[in-house]
Coordinates of C-alpha atoms and ligand atoms in Angstrom, one line a residue:
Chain A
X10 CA 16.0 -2.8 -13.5
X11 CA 12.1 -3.7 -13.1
X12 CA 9.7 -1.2 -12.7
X13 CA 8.6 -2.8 -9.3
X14 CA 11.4 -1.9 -7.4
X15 CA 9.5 2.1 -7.5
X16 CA 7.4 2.5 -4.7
X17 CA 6.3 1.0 -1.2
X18 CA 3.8 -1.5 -3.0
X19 CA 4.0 -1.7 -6.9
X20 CA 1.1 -2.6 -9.3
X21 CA 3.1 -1.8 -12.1
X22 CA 6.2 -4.5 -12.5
X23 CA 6.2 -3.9 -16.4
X24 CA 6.7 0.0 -18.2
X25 CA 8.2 1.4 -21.7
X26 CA 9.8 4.0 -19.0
X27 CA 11.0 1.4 -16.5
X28 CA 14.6 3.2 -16.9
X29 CA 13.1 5.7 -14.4
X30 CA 13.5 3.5 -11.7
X31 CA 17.5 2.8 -12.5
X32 CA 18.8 6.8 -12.9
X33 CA 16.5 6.8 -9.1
X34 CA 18.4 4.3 -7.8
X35 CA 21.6 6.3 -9.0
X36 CA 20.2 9.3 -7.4
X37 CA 18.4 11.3 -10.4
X38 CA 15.2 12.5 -10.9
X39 CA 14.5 11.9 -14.6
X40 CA 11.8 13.4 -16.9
X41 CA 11.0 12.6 -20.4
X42 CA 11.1 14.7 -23.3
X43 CA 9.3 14.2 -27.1
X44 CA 12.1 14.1 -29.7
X45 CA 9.5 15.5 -32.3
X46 CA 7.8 18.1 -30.8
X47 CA 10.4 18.6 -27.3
X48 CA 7.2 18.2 -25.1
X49 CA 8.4 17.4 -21.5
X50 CA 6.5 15.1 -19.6
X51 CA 6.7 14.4 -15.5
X52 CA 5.5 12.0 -14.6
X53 CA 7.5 10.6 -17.6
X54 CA 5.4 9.2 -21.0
X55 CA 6.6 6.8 -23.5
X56 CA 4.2 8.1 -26.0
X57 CA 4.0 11.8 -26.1
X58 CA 0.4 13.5 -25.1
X59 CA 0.9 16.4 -27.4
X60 CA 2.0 14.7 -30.5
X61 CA 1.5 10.8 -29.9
X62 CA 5.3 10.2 -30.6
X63 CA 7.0 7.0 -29.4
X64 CA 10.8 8.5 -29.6
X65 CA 11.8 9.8 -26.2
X66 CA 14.9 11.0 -24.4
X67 CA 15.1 11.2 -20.5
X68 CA 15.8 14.7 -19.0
X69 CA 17.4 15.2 -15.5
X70 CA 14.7 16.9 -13.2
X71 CA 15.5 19.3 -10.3
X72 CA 12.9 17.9 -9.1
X73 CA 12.2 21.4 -7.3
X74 CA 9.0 22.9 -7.2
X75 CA 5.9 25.0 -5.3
X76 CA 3.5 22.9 -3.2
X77 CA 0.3 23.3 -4.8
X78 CA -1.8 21.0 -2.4
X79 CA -1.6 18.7 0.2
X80 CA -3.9 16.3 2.3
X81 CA -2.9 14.1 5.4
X82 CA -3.6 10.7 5.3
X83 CA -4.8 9.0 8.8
X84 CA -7.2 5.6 6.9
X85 CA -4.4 4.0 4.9
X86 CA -5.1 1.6 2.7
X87 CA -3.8 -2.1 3.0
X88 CA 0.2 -1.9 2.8
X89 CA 0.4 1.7 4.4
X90 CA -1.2 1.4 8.0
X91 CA 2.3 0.5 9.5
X92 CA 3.6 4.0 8.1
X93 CA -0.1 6.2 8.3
X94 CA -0.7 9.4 9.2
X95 CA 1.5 10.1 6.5
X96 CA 1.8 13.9 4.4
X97 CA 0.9 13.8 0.2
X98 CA 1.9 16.8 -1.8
X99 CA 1.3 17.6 -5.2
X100 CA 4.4 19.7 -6.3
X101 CA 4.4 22.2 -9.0
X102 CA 7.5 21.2 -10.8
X103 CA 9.9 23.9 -12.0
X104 CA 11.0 22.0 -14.9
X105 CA 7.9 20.9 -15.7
X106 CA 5.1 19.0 -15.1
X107 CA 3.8 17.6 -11.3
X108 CA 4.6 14.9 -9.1
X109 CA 3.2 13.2 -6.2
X110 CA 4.9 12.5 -3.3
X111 CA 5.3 12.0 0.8
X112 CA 5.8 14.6 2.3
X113 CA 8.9 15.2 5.0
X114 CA 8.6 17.3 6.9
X115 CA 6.7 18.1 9.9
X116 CA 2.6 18.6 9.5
X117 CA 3.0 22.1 10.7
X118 CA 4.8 23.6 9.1
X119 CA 3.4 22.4 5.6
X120 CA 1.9 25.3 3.5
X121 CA 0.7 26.2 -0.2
X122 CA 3.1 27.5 -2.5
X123 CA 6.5 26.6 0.0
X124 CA 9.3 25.7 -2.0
X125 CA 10.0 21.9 -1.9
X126 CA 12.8 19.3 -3.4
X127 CA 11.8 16.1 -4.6
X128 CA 14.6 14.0 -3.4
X129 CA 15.4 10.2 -5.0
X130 CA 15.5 7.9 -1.7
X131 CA 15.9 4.0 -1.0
X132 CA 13.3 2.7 1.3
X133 CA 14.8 -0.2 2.3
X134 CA 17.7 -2.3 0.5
X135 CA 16.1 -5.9 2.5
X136 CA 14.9 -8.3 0.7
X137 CA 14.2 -6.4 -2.1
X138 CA 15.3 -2.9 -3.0
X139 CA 12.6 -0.7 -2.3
X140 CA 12.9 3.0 -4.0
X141 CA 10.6 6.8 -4.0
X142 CA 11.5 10.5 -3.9
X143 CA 10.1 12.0 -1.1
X144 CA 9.3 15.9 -0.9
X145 CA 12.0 17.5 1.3
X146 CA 12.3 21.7 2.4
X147 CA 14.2 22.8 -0.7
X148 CA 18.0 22.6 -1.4
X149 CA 19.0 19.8 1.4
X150 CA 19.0 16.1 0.7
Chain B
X15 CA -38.3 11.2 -30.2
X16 CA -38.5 11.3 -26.5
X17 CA -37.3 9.2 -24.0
X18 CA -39.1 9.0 -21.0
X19 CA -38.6 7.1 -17.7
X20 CA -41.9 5.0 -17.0
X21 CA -41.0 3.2 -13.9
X22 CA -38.8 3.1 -11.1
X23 CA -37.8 1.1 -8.0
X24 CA -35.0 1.5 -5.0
X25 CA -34.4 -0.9 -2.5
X26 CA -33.0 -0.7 1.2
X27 CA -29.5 0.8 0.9
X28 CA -27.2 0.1 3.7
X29 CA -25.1 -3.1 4.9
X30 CA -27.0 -6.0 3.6
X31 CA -25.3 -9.3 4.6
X32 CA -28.6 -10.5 4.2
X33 CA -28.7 -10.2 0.5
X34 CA -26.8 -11.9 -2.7
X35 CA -26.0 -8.9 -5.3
X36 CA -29.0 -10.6 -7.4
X37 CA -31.2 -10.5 -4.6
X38 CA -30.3 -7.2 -4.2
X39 CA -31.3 -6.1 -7.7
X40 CA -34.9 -8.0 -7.9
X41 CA -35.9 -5.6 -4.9
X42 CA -36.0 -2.8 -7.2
X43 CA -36.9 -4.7 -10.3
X44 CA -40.0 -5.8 -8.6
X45 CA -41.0 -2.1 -7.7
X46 CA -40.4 -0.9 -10.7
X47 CA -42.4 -3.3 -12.8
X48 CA -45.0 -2.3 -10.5
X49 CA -44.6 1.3 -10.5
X50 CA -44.3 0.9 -14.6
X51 CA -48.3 -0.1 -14.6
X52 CA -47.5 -3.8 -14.3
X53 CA -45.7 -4.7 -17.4
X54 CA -44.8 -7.5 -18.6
X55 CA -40.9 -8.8 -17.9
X56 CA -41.1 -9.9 -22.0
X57 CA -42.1 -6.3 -22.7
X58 CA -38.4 -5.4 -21.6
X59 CA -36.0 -6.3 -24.8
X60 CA -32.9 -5.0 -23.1
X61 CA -31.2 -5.0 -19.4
X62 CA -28.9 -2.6 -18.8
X63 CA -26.7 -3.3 -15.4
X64 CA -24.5 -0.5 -14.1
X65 CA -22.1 -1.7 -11.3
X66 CA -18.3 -1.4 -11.1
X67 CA -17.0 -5.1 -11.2
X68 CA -14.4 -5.3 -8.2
X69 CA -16.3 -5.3 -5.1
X70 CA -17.7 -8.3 -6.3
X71 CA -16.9 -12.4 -5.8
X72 CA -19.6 -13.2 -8.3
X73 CA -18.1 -12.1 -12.3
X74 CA -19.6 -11.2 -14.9
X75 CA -22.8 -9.4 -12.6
X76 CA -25.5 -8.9 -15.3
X77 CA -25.3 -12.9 -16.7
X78 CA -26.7 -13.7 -13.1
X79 CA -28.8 -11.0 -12.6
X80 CA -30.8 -12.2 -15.8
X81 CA -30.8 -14.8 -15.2
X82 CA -32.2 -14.2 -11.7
X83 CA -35.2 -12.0 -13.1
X84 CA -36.3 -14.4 -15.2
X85 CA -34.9 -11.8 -18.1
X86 CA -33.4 -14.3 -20.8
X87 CA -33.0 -14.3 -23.4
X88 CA -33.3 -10.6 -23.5
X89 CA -30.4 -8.7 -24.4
X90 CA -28.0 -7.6 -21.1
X91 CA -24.5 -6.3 -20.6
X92 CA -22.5 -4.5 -18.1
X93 CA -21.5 -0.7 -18.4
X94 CA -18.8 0.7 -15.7
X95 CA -17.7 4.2 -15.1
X96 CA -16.8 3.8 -11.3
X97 CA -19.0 5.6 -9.1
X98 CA -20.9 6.7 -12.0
X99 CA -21.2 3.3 -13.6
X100 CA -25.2 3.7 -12.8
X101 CA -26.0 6.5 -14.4
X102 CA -23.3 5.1 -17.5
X103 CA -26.2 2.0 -17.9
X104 CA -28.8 4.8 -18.2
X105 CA -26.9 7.0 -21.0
X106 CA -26.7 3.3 -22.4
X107 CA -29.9 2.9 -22.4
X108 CA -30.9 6.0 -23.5
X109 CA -28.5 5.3 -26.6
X110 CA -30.8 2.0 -27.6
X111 CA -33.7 3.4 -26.9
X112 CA -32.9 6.8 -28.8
X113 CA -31.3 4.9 -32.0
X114 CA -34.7 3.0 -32.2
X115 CA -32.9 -0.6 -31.5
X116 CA -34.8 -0.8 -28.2
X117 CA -38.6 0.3 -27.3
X118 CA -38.1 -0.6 -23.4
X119 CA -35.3 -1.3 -21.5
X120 CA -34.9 -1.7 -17.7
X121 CA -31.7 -0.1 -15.7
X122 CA -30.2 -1.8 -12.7
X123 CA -28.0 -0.5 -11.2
X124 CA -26.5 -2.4 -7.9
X125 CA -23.4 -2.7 -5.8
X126 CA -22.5 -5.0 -2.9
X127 CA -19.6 -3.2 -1.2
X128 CA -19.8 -4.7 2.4
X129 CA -17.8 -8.3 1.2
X130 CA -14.9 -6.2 2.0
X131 CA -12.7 -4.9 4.6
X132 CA -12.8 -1.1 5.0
X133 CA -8.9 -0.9 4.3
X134 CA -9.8 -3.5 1.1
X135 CA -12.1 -0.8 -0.3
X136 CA -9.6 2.2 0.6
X137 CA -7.1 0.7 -1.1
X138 CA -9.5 -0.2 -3.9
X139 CA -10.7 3.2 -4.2
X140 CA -7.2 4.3 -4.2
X141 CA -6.4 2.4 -7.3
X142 CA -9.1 5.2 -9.0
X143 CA -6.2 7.1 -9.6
X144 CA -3.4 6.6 -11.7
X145 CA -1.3 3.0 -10.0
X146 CA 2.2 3.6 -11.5
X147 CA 2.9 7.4 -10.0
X148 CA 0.6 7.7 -7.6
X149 CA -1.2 4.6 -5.6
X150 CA 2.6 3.7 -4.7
X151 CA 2.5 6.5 -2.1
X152 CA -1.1 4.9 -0.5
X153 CA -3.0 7.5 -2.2
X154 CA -6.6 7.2 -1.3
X155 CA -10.1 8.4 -2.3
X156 CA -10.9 10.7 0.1
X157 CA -7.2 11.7 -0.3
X158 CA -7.9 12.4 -3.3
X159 CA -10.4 15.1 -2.8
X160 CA -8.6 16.3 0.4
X161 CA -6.2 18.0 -2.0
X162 CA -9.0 19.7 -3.7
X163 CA -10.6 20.6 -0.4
X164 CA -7.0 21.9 0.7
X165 CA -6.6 23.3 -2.5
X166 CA -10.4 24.7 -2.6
X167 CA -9.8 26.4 0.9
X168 CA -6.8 28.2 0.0
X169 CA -7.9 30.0 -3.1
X170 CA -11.2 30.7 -1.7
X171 CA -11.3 30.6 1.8
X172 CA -13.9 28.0 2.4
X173 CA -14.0 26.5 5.8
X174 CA -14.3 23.2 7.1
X175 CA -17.4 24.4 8.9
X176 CA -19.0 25.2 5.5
X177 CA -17.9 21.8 4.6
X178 CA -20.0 20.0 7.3
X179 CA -22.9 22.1 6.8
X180 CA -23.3 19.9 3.5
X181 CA -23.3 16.7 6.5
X182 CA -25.9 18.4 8.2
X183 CA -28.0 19.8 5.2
X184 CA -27.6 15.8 4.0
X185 CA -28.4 14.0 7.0
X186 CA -31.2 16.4 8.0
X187 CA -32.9 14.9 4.4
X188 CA -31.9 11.8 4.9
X189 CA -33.6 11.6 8.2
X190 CA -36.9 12.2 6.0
X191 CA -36.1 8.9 4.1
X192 CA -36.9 5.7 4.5
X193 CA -34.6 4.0 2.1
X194 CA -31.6 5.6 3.0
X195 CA -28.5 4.0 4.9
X196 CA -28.4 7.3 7.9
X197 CA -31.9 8.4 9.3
X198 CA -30.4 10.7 11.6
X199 CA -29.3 14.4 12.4
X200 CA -26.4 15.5 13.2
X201 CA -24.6 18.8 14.0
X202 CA -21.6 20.9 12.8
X203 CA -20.1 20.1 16.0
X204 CA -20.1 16.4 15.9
X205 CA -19.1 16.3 12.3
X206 CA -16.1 18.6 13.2
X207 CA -14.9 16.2 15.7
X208 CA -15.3 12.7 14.4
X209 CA -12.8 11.1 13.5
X210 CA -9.5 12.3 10.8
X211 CA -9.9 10.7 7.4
X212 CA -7.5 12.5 5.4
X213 CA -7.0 16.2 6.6
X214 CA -9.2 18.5 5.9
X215 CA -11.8 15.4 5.7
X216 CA -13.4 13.6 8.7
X217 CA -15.5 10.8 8.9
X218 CA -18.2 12.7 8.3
X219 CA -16.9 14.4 5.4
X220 CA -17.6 11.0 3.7
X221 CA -20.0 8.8 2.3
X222 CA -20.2 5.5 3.6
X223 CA -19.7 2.3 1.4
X224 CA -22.9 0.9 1.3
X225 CA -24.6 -2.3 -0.5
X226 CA -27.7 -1.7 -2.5
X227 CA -29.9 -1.6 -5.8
X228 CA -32.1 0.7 -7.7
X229 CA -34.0 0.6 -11.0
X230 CA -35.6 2.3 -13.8
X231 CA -37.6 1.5 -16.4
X232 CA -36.9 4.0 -19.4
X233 CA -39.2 3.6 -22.7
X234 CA -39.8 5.8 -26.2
X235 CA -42.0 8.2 -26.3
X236 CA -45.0 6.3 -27.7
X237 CA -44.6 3.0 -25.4
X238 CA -43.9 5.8 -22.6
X239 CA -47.2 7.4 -23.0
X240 CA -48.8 4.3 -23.3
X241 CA -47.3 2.8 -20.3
X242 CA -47.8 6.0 -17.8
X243 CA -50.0 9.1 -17.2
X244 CA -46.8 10.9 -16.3
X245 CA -43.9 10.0 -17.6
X246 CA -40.9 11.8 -16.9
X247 CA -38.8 13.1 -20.1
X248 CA -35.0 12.9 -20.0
X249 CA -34.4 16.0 -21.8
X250 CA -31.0 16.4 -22.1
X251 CA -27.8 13.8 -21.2
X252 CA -24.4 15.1 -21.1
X253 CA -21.6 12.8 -21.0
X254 CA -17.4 13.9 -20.2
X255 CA -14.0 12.5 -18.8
X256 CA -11.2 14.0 -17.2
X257 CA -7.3 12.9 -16.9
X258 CA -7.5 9.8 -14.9
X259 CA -3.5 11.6 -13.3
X260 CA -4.8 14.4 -11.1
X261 CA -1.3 15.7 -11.8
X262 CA -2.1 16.2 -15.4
X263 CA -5.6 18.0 -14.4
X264 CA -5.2 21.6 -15.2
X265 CA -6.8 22.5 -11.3
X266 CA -7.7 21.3 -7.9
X267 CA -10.2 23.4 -7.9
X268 CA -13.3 21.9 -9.2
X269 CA -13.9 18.8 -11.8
X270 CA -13.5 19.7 -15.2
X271 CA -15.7 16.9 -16.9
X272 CA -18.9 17.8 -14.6
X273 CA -18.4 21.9 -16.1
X274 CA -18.4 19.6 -19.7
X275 CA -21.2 17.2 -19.2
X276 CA -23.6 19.9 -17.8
X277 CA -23.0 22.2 -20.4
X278 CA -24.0 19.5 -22.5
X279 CA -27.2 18.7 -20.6
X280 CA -28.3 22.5 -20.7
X281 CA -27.6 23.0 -24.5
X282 CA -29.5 19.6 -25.3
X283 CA -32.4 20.4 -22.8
X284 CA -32.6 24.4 -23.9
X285 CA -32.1 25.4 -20.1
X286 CA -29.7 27.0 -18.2
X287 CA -28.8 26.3 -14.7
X288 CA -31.1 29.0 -13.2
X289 CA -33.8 26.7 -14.4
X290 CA -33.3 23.5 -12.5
X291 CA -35.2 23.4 -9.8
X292 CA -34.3 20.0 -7.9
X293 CA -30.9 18.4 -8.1
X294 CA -29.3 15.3 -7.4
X295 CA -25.5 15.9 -6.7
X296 CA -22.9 13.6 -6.2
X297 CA -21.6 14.2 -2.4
X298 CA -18.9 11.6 -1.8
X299 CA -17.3 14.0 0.1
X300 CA -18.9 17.0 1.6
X301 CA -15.9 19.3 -0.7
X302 CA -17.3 17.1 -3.9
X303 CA -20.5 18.9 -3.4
X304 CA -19.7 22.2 -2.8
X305 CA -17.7 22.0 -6.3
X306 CA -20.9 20.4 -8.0
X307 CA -22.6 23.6 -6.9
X308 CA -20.1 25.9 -8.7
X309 CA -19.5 23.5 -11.6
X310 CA -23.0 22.6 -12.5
X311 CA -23.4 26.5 -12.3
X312 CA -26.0 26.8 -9.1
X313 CA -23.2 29.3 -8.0
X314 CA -19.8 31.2 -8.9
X315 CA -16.2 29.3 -8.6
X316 CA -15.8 29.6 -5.6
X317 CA -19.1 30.6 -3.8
X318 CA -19.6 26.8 -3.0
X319 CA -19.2 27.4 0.5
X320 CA -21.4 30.6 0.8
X321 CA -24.2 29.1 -1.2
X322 CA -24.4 26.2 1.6
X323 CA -24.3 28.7 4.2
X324 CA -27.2 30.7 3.2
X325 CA -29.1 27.7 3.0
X326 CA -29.3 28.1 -1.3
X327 CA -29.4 24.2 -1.1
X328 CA -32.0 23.6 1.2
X329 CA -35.7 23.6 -0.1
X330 CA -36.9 26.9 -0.1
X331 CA -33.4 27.7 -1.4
X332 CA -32.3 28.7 -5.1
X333 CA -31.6 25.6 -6.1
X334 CA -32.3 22.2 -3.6
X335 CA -29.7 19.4 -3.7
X336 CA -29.8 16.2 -2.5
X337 CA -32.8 16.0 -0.4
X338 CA -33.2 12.3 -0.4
X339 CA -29.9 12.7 1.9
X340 CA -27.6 12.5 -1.1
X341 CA -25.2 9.6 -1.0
X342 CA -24.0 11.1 2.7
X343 CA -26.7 10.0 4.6
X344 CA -28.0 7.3 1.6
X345 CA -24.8 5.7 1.2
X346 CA -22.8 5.4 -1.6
X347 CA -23.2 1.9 -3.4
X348 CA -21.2 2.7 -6.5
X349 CA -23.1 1.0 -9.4
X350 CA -26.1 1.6 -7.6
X351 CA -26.2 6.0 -6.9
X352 CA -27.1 7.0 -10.4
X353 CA -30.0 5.1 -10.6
X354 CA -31.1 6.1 -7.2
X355 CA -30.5 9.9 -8.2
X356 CA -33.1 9.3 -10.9
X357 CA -35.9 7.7 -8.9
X358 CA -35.3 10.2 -6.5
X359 CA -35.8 13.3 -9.1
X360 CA -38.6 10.9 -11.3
X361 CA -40.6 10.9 -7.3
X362 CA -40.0 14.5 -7.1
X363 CA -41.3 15.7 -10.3
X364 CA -43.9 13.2 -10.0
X365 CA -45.1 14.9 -6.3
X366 CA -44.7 11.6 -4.9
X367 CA -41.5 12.6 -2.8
X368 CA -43.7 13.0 0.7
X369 CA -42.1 15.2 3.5
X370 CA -38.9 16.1 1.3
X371 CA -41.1 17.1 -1.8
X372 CA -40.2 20.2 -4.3
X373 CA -42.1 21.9 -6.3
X374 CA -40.7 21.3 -9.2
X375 CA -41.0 20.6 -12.9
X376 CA -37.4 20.5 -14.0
X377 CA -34.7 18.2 -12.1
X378 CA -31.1 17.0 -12.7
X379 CA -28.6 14.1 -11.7
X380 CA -25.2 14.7 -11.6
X381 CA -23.1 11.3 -11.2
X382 CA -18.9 11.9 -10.6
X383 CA -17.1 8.4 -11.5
X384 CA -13.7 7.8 -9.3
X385 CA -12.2 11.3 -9.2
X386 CA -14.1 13.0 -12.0
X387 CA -12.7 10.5 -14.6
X388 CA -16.1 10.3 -16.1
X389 CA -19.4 12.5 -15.4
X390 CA -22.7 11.8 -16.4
X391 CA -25.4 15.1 -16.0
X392 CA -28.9 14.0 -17.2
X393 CA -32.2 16.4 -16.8
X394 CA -35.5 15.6 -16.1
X395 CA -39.0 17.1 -16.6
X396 CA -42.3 16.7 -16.2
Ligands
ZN11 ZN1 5.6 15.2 -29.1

């Protein structure tokens, strides 16, 4: 599956990791881990930052983590204003690593250092498959 | 051997739909030949343009701009580190000058934002950050350092009131000069309630996008003295990146490569921060500048906020920042602020700086490209 189908607009239709976006699709969260020196990398790498390695193997992520910081985004850029003000979380990953993602639930109610899920989702199936994780209150879907 | 900066010129920033980008950069050009004791174009053998390429229609900027200045066949190429793609040119031509393949060399540095729309440029400035994890979820620039604000107020309480005290401390010097974009004051109260950017940022938690051009005319030590009674020295230049993922950055707390390239600058210059009396910050966001303070050292991690509040960056304070208005009230043309932080800090030192002037004999610029990407701290002396 291209790469392009991952996200609400894509400027990357090409990646050595463009698997990522096929186990989403099916519902996983995948990391990638170095076969030489087992360094675990989210977002995933095809060459390994500690040891430069190009042999990988993809991991299943919880994809649960801490919020470590947020921001609320009311000026969208071109391809966002139809969905703007929209929440942005970075989230501590349990597994490893950080991700970036919407956040779903209600503006309140966000704080530093609540647990949240990174959950695979399909944006919209028409024309084109459209696929993210968003950052839901941990352990629902 | 010494370099030393022997001329400098800054136009009009602001929205200029009245200008061409190599309009724009003669403006300066002009001044600073002027300013330089009247030398001679051919008595520049190198023009180094810092500008970051996409705002523009025209390519390849410094071909035209040459060509404009009546500068070929001198040598010319671009440098680009984002938002710090002006003071980049300098640390180029610093390099040239300093490896002894140069003897003079003029710095543009120029931007012309205003071609595009606002959401154009958000979504440009978005793309700073890393396009295949992150822009996908309409990351933006002030987004980005939102989280850090968000980030900077949990761990240390700083408030968004300490925040637009840098908007007022910024406008209040801005109002002093002529060249910059905002000539106006404005209070806590009004920055508080304009309009939301991206939480905890307003409006006027932001530079605005701005077209414009500066220059300076940087020369060894023997042409410098020649040139000028009072050159001013660049005695240290510190250069650093950071992970272009904030994900992969190990905090939201403060940029790592300004901590690098400052340390850098001090070593190189024999100073420490205690010692710099005048500084030029980057402020793209009121939260960038209350980080530069604890980064650069002006101030502990995390005392950002207090040090505004007592007024430590005011003149009269422990250390003044950004009393030209800083690129709050100056605006921000990208390829053009790094040059503009030097002529403002050569006018200081020189006591040419008018209303706004510090005593001072020591000065530094401190340019932030994209998100702390790249950082460029350069000091000055008299
Ligand atoms: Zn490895």
């Amino acid at each position: 599956m291209p790469f392009h189908y991952f996200g609400k607009v894509s400027f990357v239709p090409y990646t050595k990791v463009a698997e990522f976006a096929d186990y989403l699709k099916n519902g996983k969260l995948m990391g990638t881990r170095c076969k030489n020196c087992r360094e675990i990398s989210f977002p995933p790498r095809a060459d390994c930052l500690s040891c430069l390695s190009d042999e990988f193997e993809w991991f299943e992520c919880s994809g649960k983590g801490r919020l470590h910081t947020y921001t609320i985004i009311f000026a969208a850029p071109t391809g966002f204003d139809d969905i703007a003000p929209y929440s942005l979380g970075v989230l501590d990953l349990d597994d490893g690593g950080r991700l970036l993602g919407w956040i779903n639930i209600p503006e309140e109610e966000i704080t530093i250092g609540m647990r949240l899920q990174a959950v695979p989702k399909i944006f919209e199936e028409v024309p084109e498959i459209k696929l993210y994780y968003s950052l839901e209150k941990a352990n629902t879907t | 051997m010494k370099v030393g900066v022997v001329g400098i010129g800054h136009g009009k920033f602001g929205r200029r739909s009245d200008a061409t980008v190599q309009e724009l950069a003669c403006e300066p050009f002009r001044d600073a030949l002027m300013d330089a004791g009247g030398i001679s174009r051919n008595d520049i053998d190198f023009l180094s343009v810092g500008s970051s390429p996409e705002y523009h229609k025209q390519r390849s900027l410094p071909g035209v701009i040459a060509e404009y200045l009546g500068m070929n066949p001198q040598s010319t190429w671009l440098t680009e580190a984002a938002c710090a793609s002006g003071s980049a040119a300098i640390r180029t031509a610093y390099m040239a000058i300093k490896s002894g393949m140069h003897e003079i060399v003029a710095v543009i540095g120029v931007q012309k934002m205003t071609e595009l729309t606002t959401p154009e440029i958000l979504a440009l400035m978005g793309r700073v950050g890393d396009v295949q994890w992150e822009s996908i979820f309409g990351t933006t620039f002030p987004g980005y350092y939102a989280m850090y604000a968000t980030r900077h107020m949990y761990e240390f309480g700083t408030t968004k009131e300490q925040m637009a005290m840098v908007a007022v401390k910024n406008h209040h010097y801005g109002a002093l000069n002529p060249q910059a974009m905002f000539q106006k004051e404005v209070t806590i109260e009004r920055c508080l309630s304009s309009e939301k950017v991206a939480y905890p940022l307003n409006v006027f938690d932001c530079c605005a996008n701005a077209d414009g051009a500066a220059c300076i005319i940087m020369a060894n030590e023997k042409k410098a003295k020649k040139l000028n009674d009072t050159p001013i020295w660049i005695d240290g230049v510190g250069s650093a990146s950071a992970q272009m993922s904030v994900l992969r950055r190990p905090h939201f707390i403060g940029i790592p490569s300004t901590v690098e390239a400052s340390k850098q600058a001090y070593k190189q210059a024999g100073i420490k921060p205690e010692d710099v009396q005048v500084a030029e910050v980057h402020d793209c966001f009121t939260i960038a500048e209350l980080m530069a303070y604890e980064d650069l050292g002006f101030c502990k991690k995390g005392e950002g906020g207090k040090f505004i509040e007592n007024k430590q960056s005011y003149i009269g304070g422990k250390t003044p920042v950004n009393v030209d208005g800083g690129l709050k009230a100056k605006g921000h043309p990208v390829g053009a602020t790094g040059v503009s932080m030097t002529a403002e800090i050569v006018k200081q030192l020189r006591g040419q700086a008018g209303k706004r002037q510090v005593n001072a004999e020591i000065g530094l610029t401190h340019n932030v490209g994209g998100i702390g990407q790249y950082c460029f701290v350069h000091i000055y002396r008299r």
